[in-house]
PDB file of C-alpha atoms in Angstrom:
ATOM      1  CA  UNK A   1     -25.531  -3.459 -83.320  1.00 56.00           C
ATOM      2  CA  UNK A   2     -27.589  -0.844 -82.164  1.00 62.00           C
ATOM      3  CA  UNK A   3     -26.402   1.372 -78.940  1.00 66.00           C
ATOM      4  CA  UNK A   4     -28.584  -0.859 -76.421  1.00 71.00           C
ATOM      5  CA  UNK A   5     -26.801  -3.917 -78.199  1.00 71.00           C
ATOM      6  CA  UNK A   6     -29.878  -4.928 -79.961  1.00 73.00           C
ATOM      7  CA  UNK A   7     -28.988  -6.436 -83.642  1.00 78.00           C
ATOM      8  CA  UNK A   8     -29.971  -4.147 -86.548  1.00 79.00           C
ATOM      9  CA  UNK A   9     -28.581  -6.254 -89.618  1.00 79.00           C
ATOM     10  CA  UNK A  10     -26.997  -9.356 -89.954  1.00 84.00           C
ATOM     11  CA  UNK A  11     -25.519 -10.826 -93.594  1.00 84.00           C
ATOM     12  CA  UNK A  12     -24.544 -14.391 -93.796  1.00 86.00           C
ATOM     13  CA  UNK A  13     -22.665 -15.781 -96.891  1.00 82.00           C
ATOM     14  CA  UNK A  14     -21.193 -18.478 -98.119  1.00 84.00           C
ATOM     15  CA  UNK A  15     -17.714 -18.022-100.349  1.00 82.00           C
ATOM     16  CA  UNK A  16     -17.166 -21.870-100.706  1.00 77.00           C
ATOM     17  CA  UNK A  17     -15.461 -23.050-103.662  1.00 84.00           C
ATOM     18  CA  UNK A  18     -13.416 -19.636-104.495  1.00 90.00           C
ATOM     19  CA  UNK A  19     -10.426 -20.266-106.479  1.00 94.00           C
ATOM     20  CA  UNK A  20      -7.754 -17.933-105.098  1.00 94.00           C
ATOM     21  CA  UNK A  21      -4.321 -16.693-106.261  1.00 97.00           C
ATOM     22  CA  UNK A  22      -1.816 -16.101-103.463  1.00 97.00           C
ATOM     23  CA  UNK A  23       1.899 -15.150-103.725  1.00 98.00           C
ATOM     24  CA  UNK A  24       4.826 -14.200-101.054  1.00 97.00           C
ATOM     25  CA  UNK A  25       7.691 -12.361-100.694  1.00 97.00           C
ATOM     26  CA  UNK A  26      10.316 -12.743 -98.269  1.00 96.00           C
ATOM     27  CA  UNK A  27      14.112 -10.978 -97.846  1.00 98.00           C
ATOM     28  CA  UNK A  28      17.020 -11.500 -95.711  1.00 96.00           C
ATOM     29  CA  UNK A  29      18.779  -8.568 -95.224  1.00 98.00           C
ATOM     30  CA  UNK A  30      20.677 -10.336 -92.421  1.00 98.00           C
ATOM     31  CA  UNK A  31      20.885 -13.948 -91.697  1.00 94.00           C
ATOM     32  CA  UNK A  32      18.137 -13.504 -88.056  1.00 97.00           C
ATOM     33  CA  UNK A  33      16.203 -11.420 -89.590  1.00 98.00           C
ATOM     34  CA  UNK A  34      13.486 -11.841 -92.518  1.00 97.00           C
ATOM     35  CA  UNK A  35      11.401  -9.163 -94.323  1.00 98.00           C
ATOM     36  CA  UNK A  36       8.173 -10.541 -95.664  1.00 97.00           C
ATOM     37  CA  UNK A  37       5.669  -9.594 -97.950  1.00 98.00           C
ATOM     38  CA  UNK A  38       2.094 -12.102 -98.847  1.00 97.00           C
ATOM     39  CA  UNK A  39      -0.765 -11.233-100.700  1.00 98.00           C
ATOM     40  CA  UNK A  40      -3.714 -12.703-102.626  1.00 97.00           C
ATOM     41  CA  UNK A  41      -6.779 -12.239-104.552  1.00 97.00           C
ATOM     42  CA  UNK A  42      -9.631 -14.349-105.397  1.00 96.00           C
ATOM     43  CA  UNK A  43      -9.955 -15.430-109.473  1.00 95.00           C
ATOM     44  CA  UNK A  44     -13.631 -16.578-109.295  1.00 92.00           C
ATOM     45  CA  UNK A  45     -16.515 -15.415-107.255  1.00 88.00           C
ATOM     46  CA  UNK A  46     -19.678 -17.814-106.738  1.00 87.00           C
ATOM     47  CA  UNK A  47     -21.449 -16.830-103.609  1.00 88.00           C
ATOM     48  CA  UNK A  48     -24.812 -16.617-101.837  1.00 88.00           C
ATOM     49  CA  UNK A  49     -25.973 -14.366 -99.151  1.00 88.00           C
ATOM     50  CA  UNK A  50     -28.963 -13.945 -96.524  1.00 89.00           C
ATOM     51  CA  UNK A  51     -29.368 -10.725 -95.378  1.00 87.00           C
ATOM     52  CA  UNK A  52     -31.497  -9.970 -92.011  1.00 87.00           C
ATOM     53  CA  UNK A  53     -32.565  -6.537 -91.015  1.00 84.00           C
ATOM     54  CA  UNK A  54     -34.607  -5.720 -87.817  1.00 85.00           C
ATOM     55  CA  UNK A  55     -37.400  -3.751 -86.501  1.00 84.00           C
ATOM     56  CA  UNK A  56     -37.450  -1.084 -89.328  1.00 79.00           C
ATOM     57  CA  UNK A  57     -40.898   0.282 -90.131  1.00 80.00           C
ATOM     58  CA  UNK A  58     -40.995  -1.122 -93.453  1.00 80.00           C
ATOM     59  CA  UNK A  59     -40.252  -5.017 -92.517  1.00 84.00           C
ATOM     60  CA  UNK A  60     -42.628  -7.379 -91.806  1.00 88.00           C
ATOM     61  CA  UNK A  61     -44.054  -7.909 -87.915  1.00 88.00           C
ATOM     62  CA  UNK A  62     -42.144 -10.914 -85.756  1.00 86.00           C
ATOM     63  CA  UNK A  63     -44.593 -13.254 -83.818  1.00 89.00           C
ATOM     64  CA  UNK A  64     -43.588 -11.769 -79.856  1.00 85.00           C
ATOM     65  CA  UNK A  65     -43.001  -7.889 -81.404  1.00 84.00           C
ATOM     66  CA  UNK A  66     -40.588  -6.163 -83.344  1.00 85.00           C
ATOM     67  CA  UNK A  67     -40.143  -6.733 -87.254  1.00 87.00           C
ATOM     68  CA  UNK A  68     -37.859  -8.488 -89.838  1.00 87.00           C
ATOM     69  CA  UNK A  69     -37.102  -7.606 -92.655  1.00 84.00           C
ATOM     70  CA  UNK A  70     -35.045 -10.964 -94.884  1.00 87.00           C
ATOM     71  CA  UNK A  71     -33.635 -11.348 -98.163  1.00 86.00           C
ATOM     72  CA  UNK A  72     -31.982 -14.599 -99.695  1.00 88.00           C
ATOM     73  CA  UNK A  73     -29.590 -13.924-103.166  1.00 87.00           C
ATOM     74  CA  UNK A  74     -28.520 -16.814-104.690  1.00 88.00           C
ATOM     75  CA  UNK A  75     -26.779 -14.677-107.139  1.00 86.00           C
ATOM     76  CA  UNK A  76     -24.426 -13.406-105.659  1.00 89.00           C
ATOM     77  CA  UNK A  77     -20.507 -12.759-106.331  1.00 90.00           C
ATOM     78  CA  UNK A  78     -17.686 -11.685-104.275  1.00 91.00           C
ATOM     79  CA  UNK A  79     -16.036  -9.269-106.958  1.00 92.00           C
ATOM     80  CA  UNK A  80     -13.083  -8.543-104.909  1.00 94.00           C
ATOM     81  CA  UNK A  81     -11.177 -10.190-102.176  1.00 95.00           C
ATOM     82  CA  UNK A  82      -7.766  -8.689-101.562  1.00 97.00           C
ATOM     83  CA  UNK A  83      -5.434 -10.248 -98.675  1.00 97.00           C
ATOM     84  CA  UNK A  84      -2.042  -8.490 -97.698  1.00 98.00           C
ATOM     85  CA  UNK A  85       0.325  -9.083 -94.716  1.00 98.00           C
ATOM     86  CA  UNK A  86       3.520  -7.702 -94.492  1.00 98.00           C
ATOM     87  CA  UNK A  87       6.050  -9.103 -91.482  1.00 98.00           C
ATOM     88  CA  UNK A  88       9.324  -8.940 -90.057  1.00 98.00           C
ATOM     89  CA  UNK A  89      10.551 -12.137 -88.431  1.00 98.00           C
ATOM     90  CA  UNK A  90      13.361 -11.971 -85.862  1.00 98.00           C
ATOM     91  CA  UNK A  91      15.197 -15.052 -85.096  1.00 98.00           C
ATOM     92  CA  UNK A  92      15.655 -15.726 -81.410  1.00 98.00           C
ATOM     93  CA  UNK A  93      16.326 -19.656 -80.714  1.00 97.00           C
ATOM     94  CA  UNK A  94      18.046 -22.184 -83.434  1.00 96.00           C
ATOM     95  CA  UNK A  95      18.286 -25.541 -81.833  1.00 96.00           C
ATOM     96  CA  UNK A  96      19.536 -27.425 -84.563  1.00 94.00           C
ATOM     97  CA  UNK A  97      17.220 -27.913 -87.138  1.00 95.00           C
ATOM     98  CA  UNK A  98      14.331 -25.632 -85.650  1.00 96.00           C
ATOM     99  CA  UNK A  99      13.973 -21.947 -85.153  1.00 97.00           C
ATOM    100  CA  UNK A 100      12.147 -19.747 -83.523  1.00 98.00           C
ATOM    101  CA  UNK A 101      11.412 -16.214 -84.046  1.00 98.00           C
ATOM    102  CA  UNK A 102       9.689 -13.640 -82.987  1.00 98.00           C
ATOM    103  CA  UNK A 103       7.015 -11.910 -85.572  1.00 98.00           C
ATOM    104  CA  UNK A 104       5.818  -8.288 -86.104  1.00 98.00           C
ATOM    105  CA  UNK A 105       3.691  -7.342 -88.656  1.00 98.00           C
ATOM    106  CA  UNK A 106       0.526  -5.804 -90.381  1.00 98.00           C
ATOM    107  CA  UNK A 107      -2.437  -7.592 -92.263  1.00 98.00           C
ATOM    108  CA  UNK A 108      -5.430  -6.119 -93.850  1.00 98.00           C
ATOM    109  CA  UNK A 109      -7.999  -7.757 -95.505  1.00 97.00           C
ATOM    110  CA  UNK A 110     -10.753  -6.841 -98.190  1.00 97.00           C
ATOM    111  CA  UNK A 111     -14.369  -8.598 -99.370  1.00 94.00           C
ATOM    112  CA  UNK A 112     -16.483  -7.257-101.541  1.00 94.00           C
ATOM    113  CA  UNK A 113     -19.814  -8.922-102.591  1.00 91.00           C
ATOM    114  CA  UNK A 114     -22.160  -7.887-105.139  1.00 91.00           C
ATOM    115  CA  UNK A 115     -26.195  -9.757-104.635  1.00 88.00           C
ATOM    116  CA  UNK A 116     -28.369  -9.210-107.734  1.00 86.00           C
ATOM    117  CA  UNK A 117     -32.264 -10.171-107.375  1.00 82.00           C
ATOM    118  CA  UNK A 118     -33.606 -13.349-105.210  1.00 84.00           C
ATOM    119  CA  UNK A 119     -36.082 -13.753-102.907  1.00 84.00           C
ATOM    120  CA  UNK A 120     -37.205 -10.959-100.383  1.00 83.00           C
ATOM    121  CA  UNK A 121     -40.122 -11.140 -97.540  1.00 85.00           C
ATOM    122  CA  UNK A 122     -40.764  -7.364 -97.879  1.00 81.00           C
ATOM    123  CA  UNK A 123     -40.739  -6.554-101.249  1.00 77.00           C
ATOM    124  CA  UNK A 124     -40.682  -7.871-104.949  1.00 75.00           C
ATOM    125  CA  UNK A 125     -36.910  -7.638-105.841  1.00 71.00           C
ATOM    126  CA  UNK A 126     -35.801  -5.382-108.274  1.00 73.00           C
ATOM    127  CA  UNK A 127     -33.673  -6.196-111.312  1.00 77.00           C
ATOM    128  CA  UNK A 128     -30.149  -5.153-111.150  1.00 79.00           C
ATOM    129  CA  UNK A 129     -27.958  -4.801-107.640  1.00 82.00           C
ATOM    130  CA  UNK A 130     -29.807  -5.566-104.951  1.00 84.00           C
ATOM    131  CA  UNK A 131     -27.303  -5.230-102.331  1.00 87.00           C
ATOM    132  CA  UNK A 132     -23.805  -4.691-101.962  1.00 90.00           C
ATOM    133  CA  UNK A 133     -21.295  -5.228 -99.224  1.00 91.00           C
ATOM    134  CA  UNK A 134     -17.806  -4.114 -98.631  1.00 94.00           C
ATOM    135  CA  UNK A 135     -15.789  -5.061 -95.425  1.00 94.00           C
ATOM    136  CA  UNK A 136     -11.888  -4.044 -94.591  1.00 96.00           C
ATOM    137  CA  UNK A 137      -9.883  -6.226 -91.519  1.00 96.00           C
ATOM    138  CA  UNK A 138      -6.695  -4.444 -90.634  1.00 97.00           C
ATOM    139  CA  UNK A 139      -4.650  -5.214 -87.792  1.00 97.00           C
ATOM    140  CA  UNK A 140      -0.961  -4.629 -86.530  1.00 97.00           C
ATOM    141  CA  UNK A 141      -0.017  -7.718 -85.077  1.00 98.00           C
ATOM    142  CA  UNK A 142       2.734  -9.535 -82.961  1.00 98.00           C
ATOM    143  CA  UNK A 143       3.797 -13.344 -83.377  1.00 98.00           C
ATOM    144  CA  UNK A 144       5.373 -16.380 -82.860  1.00 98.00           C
ATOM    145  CA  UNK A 145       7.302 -17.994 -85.848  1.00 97.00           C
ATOM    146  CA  UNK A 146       8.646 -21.769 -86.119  1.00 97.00           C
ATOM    147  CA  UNK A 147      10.723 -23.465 -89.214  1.00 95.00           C
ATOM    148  CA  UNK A 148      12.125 -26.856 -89.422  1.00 96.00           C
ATOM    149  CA  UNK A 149      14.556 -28.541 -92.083  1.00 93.00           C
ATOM    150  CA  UNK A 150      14.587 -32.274 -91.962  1.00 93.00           C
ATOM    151  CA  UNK A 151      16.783 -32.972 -95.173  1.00 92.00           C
ATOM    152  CA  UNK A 152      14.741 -32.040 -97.934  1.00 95.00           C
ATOM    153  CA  UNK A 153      11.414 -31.656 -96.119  1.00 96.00           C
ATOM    154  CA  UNK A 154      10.703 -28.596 -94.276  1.00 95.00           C
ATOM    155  CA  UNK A 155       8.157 -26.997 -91.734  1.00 96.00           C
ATOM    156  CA  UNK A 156       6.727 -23.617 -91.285  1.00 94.00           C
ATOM    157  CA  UNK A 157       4.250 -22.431 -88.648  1.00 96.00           C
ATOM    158  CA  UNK A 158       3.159 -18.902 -87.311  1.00 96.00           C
ATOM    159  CA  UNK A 159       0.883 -18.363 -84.453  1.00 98.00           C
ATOM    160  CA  UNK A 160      -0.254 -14.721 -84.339  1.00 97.00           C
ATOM    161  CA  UNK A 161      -2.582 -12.459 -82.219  1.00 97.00           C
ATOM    162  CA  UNK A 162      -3.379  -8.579 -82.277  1.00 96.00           C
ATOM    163  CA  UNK A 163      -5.636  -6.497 -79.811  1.00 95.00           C
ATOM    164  CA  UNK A 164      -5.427  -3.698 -82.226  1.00 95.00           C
ATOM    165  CA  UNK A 165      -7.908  -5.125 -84.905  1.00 95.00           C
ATOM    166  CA  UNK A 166     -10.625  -3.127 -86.818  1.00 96.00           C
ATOM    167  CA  UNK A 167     -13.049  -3.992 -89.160  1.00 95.00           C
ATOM    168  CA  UNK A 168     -15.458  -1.689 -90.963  1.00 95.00           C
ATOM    169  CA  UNK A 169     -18.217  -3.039 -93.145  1.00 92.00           C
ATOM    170  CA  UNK A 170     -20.992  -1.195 -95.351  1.00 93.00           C
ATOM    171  CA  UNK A 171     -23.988  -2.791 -96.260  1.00 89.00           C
ATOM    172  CA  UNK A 172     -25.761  -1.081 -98.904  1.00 90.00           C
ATOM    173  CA  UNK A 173     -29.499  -1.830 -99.802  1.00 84.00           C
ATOM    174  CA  UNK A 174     -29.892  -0.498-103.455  1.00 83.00           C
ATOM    175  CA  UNK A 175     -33.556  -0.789-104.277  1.00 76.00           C
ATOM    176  CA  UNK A 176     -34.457   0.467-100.622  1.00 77.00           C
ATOM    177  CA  UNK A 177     -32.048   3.049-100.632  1.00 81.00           C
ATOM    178  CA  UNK A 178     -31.119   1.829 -96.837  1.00 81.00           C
ATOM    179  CA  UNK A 179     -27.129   2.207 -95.618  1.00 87.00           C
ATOM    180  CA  UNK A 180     -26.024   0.340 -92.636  1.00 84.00           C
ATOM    181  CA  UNK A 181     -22.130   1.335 -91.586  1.00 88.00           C
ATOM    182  CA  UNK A 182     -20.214  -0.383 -88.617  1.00 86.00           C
ATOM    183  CA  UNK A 183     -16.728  -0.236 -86.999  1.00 88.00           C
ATOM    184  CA  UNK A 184     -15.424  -2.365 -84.679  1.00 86.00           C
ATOM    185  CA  UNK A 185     -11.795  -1.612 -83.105  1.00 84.00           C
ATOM    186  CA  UNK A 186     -10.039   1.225 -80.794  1.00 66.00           C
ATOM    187  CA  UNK A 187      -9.450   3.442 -84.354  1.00 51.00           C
TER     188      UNK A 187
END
C-alpha cells in the first residue's frame, strides 16, 4: 500500500496441489512440561500467479483514471517453502483423560515463487524470470493446548494467536527492472 492507503501491487497465486514434507520434534524434560520443535518444506512446486500493479507511468490507462499494469504466469513454481515453529507447552489442568496447557512459542514461515514468461497487458514477456517473489511470516506467539487419550485413540488441538506478527515480502519485476518491498508488523 501506498502512504494514502491506495494499492500499488497486488500478487495472487495459487499453490494447490503441493506435496509437502513435515516432521516434529517434541521433549519432556519434566512430566508438565513439553519442548517442541515442527518444521516442513514443500517437495514439488506447481503454481500460477497474477500479478497487478497500479498507476505507474508505464501501465496501461483504467476506464475512470489511473493505470494498470497485469501479468498472468502460468508457469510458475514455488521453489522454496520453509515452515518452522518451535513451542513450549506447560501443563495446567489434567482431568482425567484430557489436558490442558498453556503454549508459548515462535513460528516463521517462508515462500518463495519463481514466474517465468505468460501473458502481460503492458509488454511482450521476456524469456527467462519474469518475476520473483519472496515473503517471510514470523511471529512470537502465546496458546492454548488440548490432548486426549481414549484407549488407543488420541486427540491433539492448539488454538494460537500473536499480536506481534510481521511479514515482509519482495516482489521483484525482472524484465522491468521494478522492486516493490513491504513490511507489515511493530518490528
Amino acid at each position: 500500500l501506498n502512504p494514502n492507503g491506495s494499492m500499488l501491487s497486488k500478487l495472487t497465486w495459487d499453490i494447490k496441489n503441493v506435496a509437502m514434507f513435515q516432521a516434529g520434534l517434541a521433549y519432556r524434560p519434566l512430566d508438565w512440561l513439553t519442548l517442541g520443535l515442527k518444521g516442513a518444506t514443500n517437495l514439488s512446486g506447481a503454481s500460477f500467479m497474477h500479478d497487478y500493479d497500479y498507476n505507474l507511468p508505464q501501465c496501461p490507462p483504467l476506464p475512470g483514471g489511473g493505470s494498470e499494469c497485469h501479468s498472468s504466469h502460468p508457469d510458475t513454481t514455488l521453489r522454496n517453502a520453509f515452515l518452522v515453529d518451535a513451542f513450549a507447552a506447560a501443563r495446567f489442568l489434567r482431568l482425567g483423560p484430557v489436558e490442558l496447557s498453556a503454549i508459548a512459542g515462535y513460528k516463521a514461515d517462508y515462500y518463495y515463487w519463481q514466474a517465468i514468461g505468460g501473458t502481460l497487458n503492458y509488454a511482450a514477456p521476456t524469456p527467462g524470470n519474469g518475476i520473483s517473489y519472496a515473503q517471510m511470516w514470523r511471529a512470537p506467539y502465546l496458546g492454548l493446548g488440548m490432548q486426549a487419550e481414549f484407549g488407543r485413540w488420541s486427540l491433539h488441538g492448539r488454538f494460537i494467536a500473536s499480536v506481534w506478527a510481521t511479514v515482509t515480502g519482495v516482489d521483484n519485476h525482472h524484465n522491468r527492472a521494478l522492486l516493490f518491498t513491504d513490511r507489515l508488523g511493530d518490528r
